[in-house]
Every structure is written in C-alpha cells, then in structure tokens.
mmCIF file of C-alpha atoms in Angstrom:
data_model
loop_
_atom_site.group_PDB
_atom_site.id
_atom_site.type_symbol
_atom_site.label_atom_id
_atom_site.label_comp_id
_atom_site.label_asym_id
_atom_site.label_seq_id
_atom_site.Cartn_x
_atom_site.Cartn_y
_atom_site.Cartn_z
ATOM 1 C CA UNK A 1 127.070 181.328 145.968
ATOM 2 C CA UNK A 2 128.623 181.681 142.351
ATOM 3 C CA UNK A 3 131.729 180.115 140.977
ATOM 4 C CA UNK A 4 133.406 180.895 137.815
ATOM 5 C CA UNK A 5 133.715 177.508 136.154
ATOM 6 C CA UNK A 6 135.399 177.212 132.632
ATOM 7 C CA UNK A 7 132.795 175.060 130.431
ATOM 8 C CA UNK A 8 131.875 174.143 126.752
ATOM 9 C CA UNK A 9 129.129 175.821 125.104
ATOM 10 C CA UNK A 10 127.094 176.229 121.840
ATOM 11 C CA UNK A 11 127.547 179.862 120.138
ATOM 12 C CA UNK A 12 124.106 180.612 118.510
ATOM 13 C CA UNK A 13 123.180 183.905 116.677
ATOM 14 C CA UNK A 14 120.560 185.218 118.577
ATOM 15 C CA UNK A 15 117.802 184.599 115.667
ATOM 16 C CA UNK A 16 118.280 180.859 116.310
ATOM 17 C CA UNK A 17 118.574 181.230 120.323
ATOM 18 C CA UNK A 18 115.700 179.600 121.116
ATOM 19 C CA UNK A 19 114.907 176.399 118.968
ATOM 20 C CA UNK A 20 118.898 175.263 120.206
ATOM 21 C CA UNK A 21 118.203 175.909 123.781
ATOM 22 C CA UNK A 22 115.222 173.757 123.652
ATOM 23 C CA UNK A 23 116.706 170.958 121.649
ATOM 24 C CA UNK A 24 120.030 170.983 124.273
ATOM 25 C CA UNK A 25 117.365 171.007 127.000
ATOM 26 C CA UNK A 26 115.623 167.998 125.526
ATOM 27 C CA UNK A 27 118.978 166.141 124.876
ATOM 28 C CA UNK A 28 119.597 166.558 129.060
ATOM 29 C CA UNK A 29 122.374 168.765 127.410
ATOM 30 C CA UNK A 30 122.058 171.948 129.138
ATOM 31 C CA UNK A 31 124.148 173.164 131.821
ATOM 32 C CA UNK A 32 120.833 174.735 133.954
ATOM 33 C CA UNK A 33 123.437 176.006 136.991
ATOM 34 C CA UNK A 34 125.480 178.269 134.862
ATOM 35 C CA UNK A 35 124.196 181.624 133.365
ATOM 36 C CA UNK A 36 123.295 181.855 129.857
ATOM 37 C CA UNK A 37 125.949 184.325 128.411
ATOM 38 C CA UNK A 38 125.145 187.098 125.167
ATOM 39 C CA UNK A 39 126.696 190.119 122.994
ATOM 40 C CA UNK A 40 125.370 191.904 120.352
ATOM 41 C CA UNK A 41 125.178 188.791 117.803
ATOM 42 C CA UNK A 42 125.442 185.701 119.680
ATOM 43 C CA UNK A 43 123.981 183.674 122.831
ATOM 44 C CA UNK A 44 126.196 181.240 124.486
ATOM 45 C CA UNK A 45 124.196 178.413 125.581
ATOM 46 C CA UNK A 46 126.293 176.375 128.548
ATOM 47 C CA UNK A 47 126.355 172.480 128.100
ATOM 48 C CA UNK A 48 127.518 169.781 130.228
ATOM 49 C CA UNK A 49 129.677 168.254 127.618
ATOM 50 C CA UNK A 50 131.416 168.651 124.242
ATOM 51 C CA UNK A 51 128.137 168.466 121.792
ATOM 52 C CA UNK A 52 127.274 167.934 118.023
ATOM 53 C CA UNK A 53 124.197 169.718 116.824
ATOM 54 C CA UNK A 54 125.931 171.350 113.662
ATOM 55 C CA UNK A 55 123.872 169.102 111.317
ATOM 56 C CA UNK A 56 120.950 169.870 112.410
ATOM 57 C CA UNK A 57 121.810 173.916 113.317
ATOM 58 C CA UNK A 58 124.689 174.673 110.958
ATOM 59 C CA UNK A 59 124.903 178.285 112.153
ATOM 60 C CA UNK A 60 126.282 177.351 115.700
ATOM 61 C CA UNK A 61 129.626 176.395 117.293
ATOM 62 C CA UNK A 62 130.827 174.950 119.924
ATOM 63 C CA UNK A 63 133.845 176.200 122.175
ATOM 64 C CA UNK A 64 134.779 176.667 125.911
ATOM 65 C CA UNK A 65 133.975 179.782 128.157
ATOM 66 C CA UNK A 66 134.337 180.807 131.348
ATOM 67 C CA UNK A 67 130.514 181.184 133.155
ATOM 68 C CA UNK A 68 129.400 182.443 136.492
ATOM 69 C CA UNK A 69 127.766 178.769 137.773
ATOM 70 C CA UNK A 70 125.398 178.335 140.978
ATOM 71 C CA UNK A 71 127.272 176.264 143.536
ATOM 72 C CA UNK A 72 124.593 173.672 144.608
ATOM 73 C CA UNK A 73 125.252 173.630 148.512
ATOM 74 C CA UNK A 74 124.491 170.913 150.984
ATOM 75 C CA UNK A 75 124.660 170.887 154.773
ATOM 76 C CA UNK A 76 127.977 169.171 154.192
ATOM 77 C CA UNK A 77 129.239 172.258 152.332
ATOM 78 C CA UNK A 78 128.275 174.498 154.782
ATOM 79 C CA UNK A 79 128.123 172.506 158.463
ATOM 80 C CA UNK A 80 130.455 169.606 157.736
ATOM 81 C CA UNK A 81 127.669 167.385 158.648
ATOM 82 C CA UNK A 82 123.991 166.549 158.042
ATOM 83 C CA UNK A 83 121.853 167.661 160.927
ATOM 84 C CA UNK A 84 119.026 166.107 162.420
ATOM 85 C CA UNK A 85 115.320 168.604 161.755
ATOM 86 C CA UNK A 86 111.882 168.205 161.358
ATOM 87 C CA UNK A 87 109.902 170.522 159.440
ATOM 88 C CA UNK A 88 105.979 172.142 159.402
ATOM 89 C CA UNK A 89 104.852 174.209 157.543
ATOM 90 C CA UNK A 90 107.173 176.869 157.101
ATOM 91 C CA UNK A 91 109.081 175.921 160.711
ATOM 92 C CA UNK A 92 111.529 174.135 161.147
ATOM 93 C CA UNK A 93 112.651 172.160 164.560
ATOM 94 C CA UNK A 94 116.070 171.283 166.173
ATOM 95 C CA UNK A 95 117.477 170.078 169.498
ATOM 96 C CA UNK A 96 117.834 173.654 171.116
ATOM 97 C CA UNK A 97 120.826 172.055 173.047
ATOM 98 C CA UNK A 98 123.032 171.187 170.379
ATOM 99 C CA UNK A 99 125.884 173.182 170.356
ATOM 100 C CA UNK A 100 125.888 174.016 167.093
ATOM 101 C CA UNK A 101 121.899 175.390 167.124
ATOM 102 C CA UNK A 102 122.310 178.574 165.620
ATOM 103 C CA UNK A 103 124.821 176.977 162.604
ATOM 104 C CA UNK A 104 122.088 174.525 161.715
ATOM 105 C CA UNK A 105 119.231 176.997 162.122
ATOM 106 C CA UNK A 106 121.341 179.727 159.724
ATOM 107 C CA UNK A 107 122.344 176.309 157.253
ATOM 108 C CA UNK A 108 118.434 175.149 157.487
ATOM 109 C CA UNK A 109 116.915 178.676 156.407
ATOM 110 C CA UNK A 110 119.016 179.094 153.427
ATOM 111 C CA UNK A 111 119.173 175.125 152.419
ATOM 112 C CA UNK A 112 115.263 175.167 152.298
ATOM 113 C CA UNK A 113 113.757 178.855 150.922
ATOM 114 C CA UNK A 114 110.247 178.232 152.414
ATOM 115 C CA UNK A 115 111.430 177.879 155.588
ATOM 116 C CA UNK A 116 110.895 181.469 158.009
ATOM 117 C CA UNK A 117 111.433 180.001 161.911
ATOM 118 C CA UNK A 118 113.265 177.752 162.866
ATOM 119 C CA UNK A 119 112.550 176.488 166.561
ATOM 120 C CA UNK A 120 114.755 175.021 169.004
ATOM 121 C CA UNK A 121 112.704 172.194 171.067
ATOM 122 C CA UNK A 122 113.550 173.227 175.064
ATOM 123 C CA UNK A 123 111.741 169.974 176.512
ATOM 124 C CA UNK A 124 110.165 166.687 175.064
ATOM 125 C CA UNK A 125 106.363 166.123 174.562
ATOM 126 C CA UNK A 126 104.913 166.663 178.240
ATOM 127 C CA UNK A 127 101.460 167.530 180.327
ATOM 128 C CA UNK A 128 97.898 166.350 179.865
ATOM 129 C CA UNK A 129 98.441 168.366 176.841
ATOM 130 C CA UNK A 130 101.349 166.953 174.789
ATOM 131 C CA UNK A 131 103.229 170.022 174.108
ATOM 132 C CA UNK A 132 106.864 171.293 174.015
ATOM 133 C CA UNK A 133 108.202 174.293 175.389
ATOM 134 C CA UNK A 134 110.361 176.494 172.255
ATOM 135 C CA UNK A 135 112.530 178.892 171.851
ATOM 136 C CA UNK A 136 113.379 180.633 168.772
ATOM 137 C CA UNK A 137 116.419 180.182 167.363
ATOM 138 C CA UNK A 138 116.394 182.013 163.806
ATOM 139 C CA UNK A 139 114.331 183.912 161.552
ATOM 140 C CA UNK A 140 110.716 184.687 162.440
ATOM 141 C CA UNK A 141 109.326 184.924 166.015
ATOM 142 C CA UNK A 142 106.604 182.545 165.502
ATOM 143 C CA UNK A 143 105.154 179.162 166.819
ATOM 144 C CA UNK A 144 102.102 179.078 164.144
ATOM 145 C CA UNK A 145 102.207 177.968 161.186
ATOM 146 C CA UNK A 146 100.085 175.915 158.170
ATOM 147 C CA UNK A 147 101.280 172.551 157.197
ATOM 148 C CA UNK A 148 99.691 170.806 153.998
ATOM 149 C CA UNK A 149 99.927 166.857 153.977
ATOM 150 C CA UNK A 150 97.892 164.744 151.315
ATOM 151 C CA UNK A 151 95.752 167.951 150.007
ATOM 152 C CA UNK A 152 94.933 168.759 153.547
ATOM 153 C CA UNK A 153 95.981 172.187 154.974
ATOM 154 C CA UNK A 154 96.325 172.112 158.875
ATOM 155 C CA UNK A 155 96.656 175.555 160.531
ATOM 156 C CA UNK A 156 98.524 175.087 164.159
ATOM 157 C CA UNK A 157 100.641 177.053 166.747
ATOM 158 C CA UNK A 158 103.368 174.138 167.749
ATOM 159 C CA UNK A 159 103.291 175.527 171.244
ATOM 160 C CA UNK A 160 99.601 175.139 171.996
ATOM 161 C CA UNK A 161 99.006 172.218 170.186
ATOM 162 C CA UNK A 162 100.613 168.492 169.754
ATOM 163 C CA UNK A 163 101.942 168.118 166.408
ATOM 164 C CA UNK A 164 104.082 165.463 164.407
ATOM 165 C CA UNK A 165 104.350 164.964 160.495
ATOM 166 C CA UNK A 166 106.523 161.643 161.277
ATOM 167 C CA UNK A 167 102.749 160.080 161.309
ATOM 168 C CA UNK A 168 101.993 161.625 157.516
ATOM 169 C CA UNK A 169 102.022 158.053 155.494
ATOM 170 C CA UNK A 170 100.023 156.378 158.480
ATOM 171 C CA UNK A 171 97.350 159.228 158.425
ATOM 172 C CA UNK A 172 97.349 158.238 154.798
ATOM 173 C CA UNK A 173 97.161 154.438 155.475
ATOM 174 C CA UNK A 174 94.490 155.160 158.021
ATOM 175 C CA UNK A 175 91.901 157.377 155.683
ATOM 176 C CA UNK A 176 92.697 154.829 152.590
ATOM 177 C CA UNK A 177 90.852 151.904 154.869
ATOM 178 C CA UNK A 178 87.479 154.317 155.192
ATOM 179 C CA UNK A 179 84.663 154.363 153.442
ATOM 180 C CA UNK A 180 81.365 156.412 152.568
ATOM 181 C CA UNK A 181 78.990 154.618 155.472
ATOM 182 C CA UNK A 182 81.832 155.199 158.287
ATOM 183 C CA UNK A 183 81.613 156.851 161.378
ATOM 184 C CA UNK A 184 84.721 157.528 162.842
ATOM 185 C CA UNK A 185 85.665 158.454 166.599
ATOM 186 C CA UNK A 186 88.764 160.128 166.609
ATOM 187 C CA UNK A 187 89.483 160.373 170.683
ATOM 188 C CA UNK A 188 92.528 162.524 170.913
ATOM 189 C CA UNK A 189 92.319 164.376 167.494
ATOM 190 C CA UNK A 190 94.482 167.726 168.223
ATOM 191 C CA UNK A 191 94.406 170.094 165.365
ATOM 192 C CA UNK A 192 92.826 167.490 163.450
ATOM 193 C CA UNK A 193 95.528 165.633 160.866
ATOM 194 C CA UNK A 194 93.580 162.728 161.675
ATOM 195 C CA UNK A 195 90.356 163.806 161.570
ATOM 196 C CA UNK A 196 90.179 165.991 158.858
ATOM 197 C CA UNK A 197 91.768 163.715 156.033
ATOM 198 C CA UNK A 198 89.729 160.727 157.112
ATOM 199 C CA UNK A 199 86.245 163.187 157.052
ATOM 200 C CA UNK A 200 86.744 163.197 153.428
ATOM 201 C CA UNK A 201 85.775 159.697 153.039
ATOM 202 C CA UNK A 202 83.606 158.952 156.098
ATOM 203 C CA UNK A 203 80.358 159.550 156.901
ATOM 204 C CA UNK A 204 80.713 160.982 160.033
ATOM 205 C CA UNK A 205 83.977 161.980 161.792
ATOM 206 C CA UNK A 206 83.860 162.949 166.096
ATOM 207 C CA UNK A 207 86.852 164.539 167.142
ATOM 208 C CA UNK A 208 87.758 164.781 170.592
ATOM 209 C CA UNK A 209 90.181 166.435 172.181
ATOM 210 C CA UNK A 210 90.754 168.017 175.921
ATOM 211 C CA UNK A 211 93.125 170.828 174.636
ATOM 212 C CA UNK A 212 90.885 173.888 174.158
ATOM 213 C CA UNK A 213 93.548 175.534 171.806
ATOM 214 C CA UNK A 214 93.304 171.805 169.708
ATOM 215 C CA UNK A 215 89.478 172.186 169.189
ATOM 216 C CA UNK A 216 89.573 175.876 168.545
ATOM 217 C CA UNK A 217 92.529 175.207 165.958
ATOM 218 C CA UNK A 218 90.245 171.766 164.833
ATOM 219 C CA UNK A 219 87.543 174.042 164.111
ATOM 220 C CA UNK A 220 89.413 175.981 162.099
ATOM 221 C CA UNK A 221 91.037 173.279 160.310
ATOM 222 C CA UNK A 222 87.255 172.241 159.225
ATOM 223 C CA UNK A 223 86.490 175.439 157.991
ATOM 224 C CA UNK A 224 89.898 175.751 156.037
ATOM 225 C CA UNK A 225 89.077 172.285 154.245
ATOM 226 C CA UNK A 226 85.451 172.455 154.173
ATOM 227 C CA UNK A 227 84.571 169.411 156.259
ATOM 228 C CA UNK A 228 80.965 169.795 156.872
ATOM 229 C CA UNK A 229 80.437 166.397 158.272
ATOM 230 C CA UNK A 230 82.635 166.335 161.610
ATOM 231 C CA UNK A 231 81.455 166.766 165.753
ATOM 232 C CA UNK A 232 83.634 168.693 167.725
ATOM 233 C CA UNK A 233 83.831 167.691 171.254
ATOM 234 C CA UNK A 234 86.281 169.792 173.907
ATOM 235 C CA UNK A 235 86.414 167.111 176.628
ATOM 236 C CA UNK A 236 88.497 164.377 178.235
ATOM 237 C CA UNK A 237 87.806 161.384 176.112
ATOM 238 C CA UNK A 238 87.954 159.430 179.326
ATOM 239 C CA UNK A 239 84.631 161.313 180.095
ATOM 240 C CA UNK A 240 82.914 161.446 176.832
ATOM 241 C CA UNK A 241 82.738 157.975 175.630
ATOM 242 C CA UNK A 242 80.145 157.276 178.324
ATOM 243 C CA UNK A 243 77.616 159.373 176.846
ATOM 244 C CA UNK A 244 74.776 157.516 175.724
ATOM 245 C CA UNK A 245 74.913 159.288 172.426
ATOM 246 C CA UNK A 246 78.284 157.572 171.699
ATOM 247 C CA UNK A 247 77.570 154.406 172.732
ATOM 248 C CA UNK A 248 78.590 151.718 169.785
ATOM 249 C CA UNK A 249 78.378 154.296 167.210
ATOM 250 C CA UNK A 250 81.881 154.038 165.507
ATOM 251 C CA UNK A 251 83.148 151.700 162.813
ATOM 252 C CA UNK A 252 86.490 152.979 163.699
ATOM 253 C CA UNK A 253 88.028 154.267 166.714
ATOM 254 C CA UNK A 254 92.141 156.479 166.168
ATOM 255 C CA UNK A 255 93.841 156.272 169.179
ATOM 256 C CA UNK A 256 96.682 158.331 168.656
ATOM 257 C CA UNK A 257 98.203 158.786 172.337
ATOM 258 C CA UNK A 258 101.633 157.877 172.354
ATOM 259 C CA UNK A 259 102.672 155.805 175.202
ATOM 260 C CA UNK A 260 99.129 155.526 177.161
ATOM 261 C CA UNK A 261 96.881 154.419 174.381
ATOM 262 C CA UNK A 262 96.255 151.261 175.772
ATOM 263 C CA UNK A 263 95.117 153.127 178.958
ATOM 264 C CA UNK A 264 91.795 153.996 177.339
ATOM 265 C CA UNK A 265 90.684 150.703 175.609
ATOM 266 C CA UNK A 266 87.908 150.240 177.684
ATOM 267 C CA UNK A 267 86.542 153.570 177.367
ATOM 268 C CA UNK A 268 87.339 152.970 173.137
ATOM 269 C CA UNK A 269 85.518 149.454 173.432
ATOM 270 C CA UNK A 270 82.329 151.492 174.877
ATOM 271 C CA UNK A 271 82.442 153.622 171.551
ATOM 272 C CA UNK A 272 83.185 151.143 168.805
ATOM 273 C CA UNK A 273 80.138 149.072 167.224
ATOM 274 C CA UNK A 274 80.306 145.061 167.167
ATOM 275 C CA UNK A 275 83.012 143.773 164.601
ATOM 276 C CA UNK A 276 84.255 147.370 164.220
ATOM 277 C CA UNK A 277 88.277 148.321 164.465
#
C-alpha cells in the first residue's frame, strides 16, 4: 500500500546521482520507503529531514516534494490487534477456532512474504503419535514443509509428524553441551531437530522414534544435512532400550516427551553409561 506523503529532498543532476545517494545513505539520511523521483536533468533523492550537503556537493538543492511512500503495515493496521501464530518453514499455524481465522491467515500471508499455508490447528497434540489434526485456512494446500534452525534444514509434513520450533534455543543449548567422543540416545527423536543438530558434534547419535512417517522423514533429514554418523531405529523406545546392544552405551540420553517423560526413566537409566546425563 502507497501513500502520497509530501517530504524534503535533495535535487541532484543526474551526473552526480550516485556519490549523493550514497553519502545520504551513510548519514542514515535517506528516506528508503519513498520512491526515488527523476526528469530529464535531475534525480530527487527523498530524505527524512531538512539536510546540508551543499558544501560538500554544491550542484544540489534541497526542497519539498510530494512522493509515492510504502506504508509499513502491522497487524495493528490491518486486524486491530496482534494475533497469536507460530511459524515453520513456510507455514504458518493459528487456532482454527478463532473467529477471526481467515482475517489473521489473509493479515499473516501478506505481513510475512515467505509464508504460502497457513494452517488452522483443529485439535491439540494427541495419540501415541503426537500429532494435530489441520485444516487449511489460506494459501497453499499443504502440510509439508522445510524448516531451517541453527544451519540445520528439517524437511516435515506437520500432520504426520510432531513438530515445535518453541524448543529452537534449547536444541541449541542441548548440542552446545556435546562433544566429539559422545554417543547420544535420542529416544523420541521425530523428524530429527534433536538429533540431527547434536550429530554434528557427537560421535554417535541413535534416534528412535515409533512414528514410521518420523523415521522415514529422519532419514531424510540425514541425507539433507549429511549426517553420516546417526542409527535409525523405528520402534517403541519402551522396547528398544532393552537390547543388549544399547545397554550403557550413551553419554547422553534427550527425552523430549512432553508430559510422560518421566514415564520412561527406567528404560533411559538402562541406556545411559555410569556418570552420564
């Protein structure tokens, strides 16, 4: 959205254009929302207040036009109020019972240019699965998408597979405290968000997950950020820490299971080495 806006500006003959425009952009100077206006001799260069360069570029003047300027919008501007979202990738998510869904999907899409879907959530995280059932409330008809988060790329279809970026900076925290001579037991990895940034510092990363569409997703997840040094297993983690092969083999053990982490502890205890975390 334009709006004509009457502002001062710096009349330069086209020969001089650009050695003023990048002195009024060093000086923080330059009006960058309002077009840059010409005729045959001269280039009016929009500022954001009354200037004095003529010592330096005696050929130029400074007087007041009237310029077609960008109208920064907000969700204030356009809803009245600032709505509550998540965002993946290129999808966004909103309460899909708000009454106001489709205003804050429409306001969402054109506040935020990457966005293409915007989902409506239908039902909180549920079933041995952790998913959420979607509908689609503007733009693309889509539940896949690839979210990158600390130079990781993660490839997912939010309907398949259990998803938040809320846990970004503790992902983070988590791969900062790993080191070369780690192996890490990741026992309900997902798509891998986890797994995949910590396997750049460990030694060994074993990802497990129950949620065939997670591992398939995991796997390619690994392939997309060429982790070469990660285990795969599609199985209830309940089952699989009793295998003799796992027995005491981690330095660390992520337990991301909201809710019913503490439910496994024993089975985690079975996994993790003496004096591990």
């Amino acid at each position: 959205m334009t709006v004509k806006r009457r502002l001062w500006c710096v009349q330069v003959p086209k020969q001089s254009g650009e050695p003023v425009r990048s002195l009024l952009v060093e000086m923080g100077a330059f009006q960058k929302d309002a077009a840059v206006q010409r005729d045959d001799a001269y280039l009016y260069f929009p500022v954001k207040y009354e200037i004095g360069i003529a010592d330096q570029f005696p050929d130029v003047r400074l007087l007041q036009r009237d310029f077609e300027c960008v109208e920064k919008q907000t969700f204030e501007s356009i809803l009245g109020f600032t709505p509550s979202y998540d965002m993946i990738g290129d999808i966004a998510i909103i309460d899909s019972d708000d009454p106001d869904a489709e205003r804050i999907a429409d306001a969402i899409i054109r506040m935020h240019r990457h966005i293409k879907t915007v989902l409506g959530a239908m039902s909180p995280v549920q079933g041995e699965f952790r998913v959420r059932d979607f509908r689609v409330v503007a733009g693309e008809p889509k539940t896949e998408t690839v979210h990158k988060e600390y130079g990781c790329q993660y490839e997912i279809d939010l309907a398949r597979v259990y998803f938040t970026q809320r846990l970004a900076t503790e992902r983070k925290r988590i791969a900062d405290q790993v080191c070369g001579r780690d192996v890490v037991v990741d026992m309900f990895a997902g798509a891998g968000p986890f797994s995949i940034l910590v396997a750049k510092s460990a030694k060994e990363v074993v990802a497990i997950d129950m949620n065939p569409a997670a591992t398939r997703y995991l796997e390619r997840n690994a392939r997309l950020n060429r982790i070469n040094n990660m285990r795969i297993i599609c199985s209830d983690a309940a089952d699989v820490a009793y295998d003799p092969d796992l027995a005491h083999i981690a330095d660390h053990v992520i337990m991301n299971l909201p809710h019913s982490a503490e439910e496994f502890l024993d089975e985690a205890l079975t996994i993790l080495k003496p004096g591990g975390i």
